[in-house]
Tab-separated table of C-alpha atoms in Angstrom:
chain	number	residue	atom	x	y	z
A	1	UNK	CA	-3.078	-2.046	-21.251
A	2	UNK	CA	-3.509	0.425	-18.270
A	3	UNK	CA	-7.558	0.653	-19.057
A	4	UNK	CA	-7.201	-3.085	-19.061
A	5	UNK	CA	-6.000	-3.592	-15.812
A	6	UNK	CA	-8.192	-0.662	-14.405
A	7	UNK	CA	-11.260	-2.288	-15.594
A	8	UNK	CA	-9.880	-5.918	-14.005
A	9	UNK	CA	-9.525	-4.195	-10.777
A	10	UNK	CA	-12.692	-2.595	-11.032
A	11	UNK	CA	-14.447	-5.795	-11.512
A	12	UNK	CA	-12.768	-7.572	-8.595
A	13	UNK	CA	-13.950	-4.949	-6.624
A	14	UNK	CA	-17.832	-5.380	-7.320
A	15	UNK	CA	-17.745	-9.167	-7.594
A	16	UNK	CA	-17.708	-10.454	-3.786
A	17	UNK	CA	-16.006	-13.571	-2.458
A	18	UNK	CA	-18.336	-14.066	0.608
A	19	UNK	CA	-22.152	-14.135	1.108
A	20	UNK	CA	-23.271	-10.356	1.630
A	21	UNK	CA	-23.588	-10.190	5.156
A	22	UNK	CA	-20.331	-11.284	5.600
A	23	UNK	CA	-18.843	-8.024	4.082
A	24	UNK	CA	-17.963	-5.625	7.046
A	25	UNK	CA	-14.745	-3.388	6.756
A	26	UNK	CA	-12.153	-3.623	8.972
A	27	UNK	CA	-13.813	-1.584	12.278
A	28	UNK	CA	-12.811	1.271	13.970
A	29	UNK	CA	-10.287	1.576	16.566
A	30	UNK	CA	-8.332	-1.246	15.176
A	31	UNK	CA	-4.429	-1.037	13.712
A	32	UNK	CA	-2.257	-2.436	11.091
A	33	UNK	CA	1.032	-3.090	11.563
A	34	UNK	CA	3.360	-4.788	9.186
A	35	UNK	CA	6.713	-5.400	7.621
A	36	UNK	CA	7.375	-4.587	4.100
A	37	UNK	CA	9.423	-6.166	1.712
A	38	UNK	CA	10.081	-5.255	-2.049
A	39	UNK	CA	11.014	-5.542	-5.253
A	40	UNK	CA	11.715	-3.112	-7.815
A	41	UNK	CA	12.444	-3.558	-11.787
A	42	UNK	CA	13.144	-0.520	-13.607
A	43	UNK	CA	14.457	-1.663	-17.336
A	44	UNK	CA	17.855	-3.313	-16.703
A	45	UNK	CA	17.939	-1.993	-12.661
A	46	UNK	CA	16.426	-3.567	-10.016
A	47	UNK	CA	16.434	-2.866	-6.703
A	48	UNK	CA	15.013	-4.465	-2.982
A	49	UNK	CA	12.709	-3.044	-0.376
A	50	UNK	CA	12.780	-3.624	3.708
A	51	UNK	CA	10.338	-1.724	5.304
A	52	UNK	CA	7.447	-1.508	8.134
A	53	UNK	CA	4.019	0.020	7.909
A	54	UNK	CA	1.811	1.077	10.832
A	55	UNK	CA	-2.370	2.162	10.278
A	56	UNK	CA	-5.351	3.085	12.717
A	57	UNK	CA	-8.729	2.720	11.482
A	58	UNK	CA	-10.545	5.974	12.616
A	59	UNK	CA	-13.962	5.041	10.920
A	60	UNK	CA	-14.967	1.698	9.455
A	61	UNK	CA	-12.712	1.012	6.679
A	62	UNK	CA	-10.511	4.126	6.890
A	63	UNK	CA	-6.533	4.081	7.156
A	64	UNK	CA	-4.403	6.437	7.726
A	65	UNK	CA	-1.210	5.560	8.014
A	66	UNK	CA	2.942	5.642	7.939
A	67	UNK	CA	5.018	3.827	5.776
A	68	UNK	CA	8.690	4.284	6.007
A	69	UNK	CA	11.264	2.142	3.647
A	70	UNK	CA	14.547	1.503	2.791
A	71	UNK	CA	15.423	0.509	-1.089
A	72	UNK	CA	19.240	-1.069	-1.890
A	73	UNK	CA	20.708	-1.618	-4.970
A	74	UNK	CA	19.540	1.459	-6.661
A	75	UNK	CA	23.011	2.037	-7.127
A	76	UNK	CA	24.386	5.282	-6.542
A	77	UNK	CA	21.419	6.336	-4.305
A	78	UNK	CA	20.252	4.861	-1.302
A	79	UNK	CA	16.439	6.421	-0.702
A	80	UNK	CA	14.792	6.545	2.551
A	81	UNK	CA	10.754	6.978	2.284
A	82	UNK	CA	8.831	8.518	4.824
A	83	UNK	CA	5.438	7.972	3.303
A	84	UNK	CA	1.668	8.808	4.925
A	85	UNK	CA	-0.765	6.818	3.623
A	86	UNK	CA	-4.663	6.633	3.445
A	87	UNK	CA	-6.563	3.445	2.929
A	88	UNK	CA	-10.006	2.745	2.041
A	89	UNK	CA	-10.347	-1.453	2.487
A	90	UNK	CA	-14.258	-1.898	1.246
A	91	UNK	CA	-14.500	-4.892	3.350
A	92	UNK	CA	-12.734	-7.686	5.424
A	93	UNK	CA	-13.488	-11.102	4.182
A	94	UNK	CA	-11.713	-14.534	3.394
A	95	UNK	CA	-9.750	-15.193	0.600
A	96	UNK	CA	-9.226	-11.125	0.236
A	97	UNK	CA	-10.220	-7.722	1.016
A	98	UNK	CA	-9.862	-4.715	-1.536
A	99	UNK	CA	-8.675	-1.557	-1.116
A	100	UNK	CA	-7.765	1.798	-2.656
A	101	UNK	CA	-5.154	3.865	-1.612
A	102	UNK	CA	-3.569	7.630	-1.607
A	103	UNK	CA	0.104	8.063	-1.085
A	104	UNK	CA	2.231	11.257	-0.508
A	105	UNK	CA	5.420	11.487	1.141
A	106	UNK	CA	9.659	11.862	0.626
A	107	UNK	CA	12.152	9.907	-0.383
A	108	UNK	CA	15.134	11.377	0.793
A	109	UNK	CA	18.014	9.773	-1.110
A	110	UNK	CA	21.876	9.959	0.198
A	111	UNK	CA	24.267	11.677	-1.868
A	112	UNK	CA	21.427	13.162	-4.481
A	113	UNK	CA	18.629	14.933	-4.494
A	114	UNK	CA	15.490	14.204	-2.966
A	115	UNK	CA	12.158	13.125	-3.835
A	116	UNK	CA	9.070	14.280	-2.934
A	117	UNK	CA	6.230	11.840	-4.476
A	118	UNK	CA	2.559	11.432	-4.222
A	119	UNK	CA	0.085	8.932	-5.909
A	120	UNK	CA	-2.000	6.082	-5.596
A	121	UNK	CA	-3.769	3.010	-6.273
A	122	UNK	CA	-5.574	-0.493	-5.501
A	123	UNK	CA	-4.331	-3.297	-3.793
A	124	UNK	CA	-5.554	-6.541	-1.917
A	125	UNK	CA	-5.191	-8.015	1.191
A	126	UNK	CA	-4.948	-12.118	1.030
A	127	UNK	CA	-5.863	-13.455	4.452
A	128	UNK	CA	-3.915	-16.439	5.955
A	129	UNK	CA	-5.216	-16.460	9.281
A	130	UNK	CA	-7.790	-14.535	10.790
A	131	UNK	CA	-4.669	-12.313	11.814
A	132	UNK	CA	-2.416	-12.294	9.394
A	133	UNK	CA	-2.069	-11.495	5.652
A	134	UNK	CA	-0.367	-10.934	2.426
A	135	UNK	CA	-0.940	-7.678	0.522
A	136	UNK	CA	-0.302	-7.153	-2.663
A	137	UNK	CA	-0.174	-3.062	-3.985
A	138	UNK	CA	-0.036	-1.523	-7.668
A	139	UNK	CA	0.934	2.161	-7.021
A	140	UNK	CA	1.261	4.961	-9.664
A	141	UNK	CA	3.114	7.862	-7.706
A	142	UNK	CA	3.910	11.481	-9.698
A	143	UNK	CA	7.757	12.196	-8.874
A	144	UNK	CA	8.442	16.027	-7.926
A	145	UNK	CA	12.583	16.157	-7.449
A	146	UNK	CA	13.515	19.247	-5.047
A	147	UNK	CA	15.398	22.153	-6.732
A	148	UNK	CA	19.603	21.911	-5.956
């Protein structure tokens, strides 16, 4: 199911929605900023997200970024994430852009233990205006609890 998926994504990725010269990634020098919200299934739990996001493209394309979030109803433990990001979108067009992405960061949870994480994956960007968008993310992240 996984391969499946992979190989979906991967097609997405090569087939283009615009006309080739109309594929330019996002430029450098300009920022992302956005607000975040979530939702989490995990078998019979689930759990919201409220969060806000903020990226600078240093080269064409090229995120790095900050992510920090807030999850609620993950009941005993309310997590905090502090989470850098790097983006690669492969280019800026209408109906949506592609990207892959690397994740790392903490999720430091009240009352428990905390998390450090790091992982990735692909996502898309669904334009509304020329200003605005949706994104939509699949992450896989690797969960390393602390020692204590």
């Amino acid at each position: 199911m996984t391969a499946r998926i992979l190989v979906i994504c991967l097609a997405l990725l090569v087939a283009s929605p615009a006309a080739a010269d109309e594929l330019k990634p996002f430029p450098q020098h300009t920022m992302n900023a956005g607000l975040n919200l979530g939702l989490g299934v995990n078998g019979s739990d689930v759990s919201f997200n409220v969060g806000a996001n903020f990226g600078y493209f240093v080269i064409d394309g090229l995120e790095p970024g900050l992510s920090v979030d807030v999850s609620f109803g993950t009941d005993p433990a309310t997590p905090i994430s502090l989470m850098p990001y790097l983006r690669w979108v492969f280019w800026r067009a209408r109906p949506f852009s592609p990207y892959l992405k690397v994740q790392g960061g903490r999720w430091f949870v009240i009352d428990n233990v905390d998390i450090s994480l790091v992982g990735g994956g692909v996502g898309f960007v669904f334009f509304i205006t020329d200003w605005m968008a949706i994104q939509a993310e699949g992450l896989a992240m690797y969960l390393i609890p602390d020692e204590g």
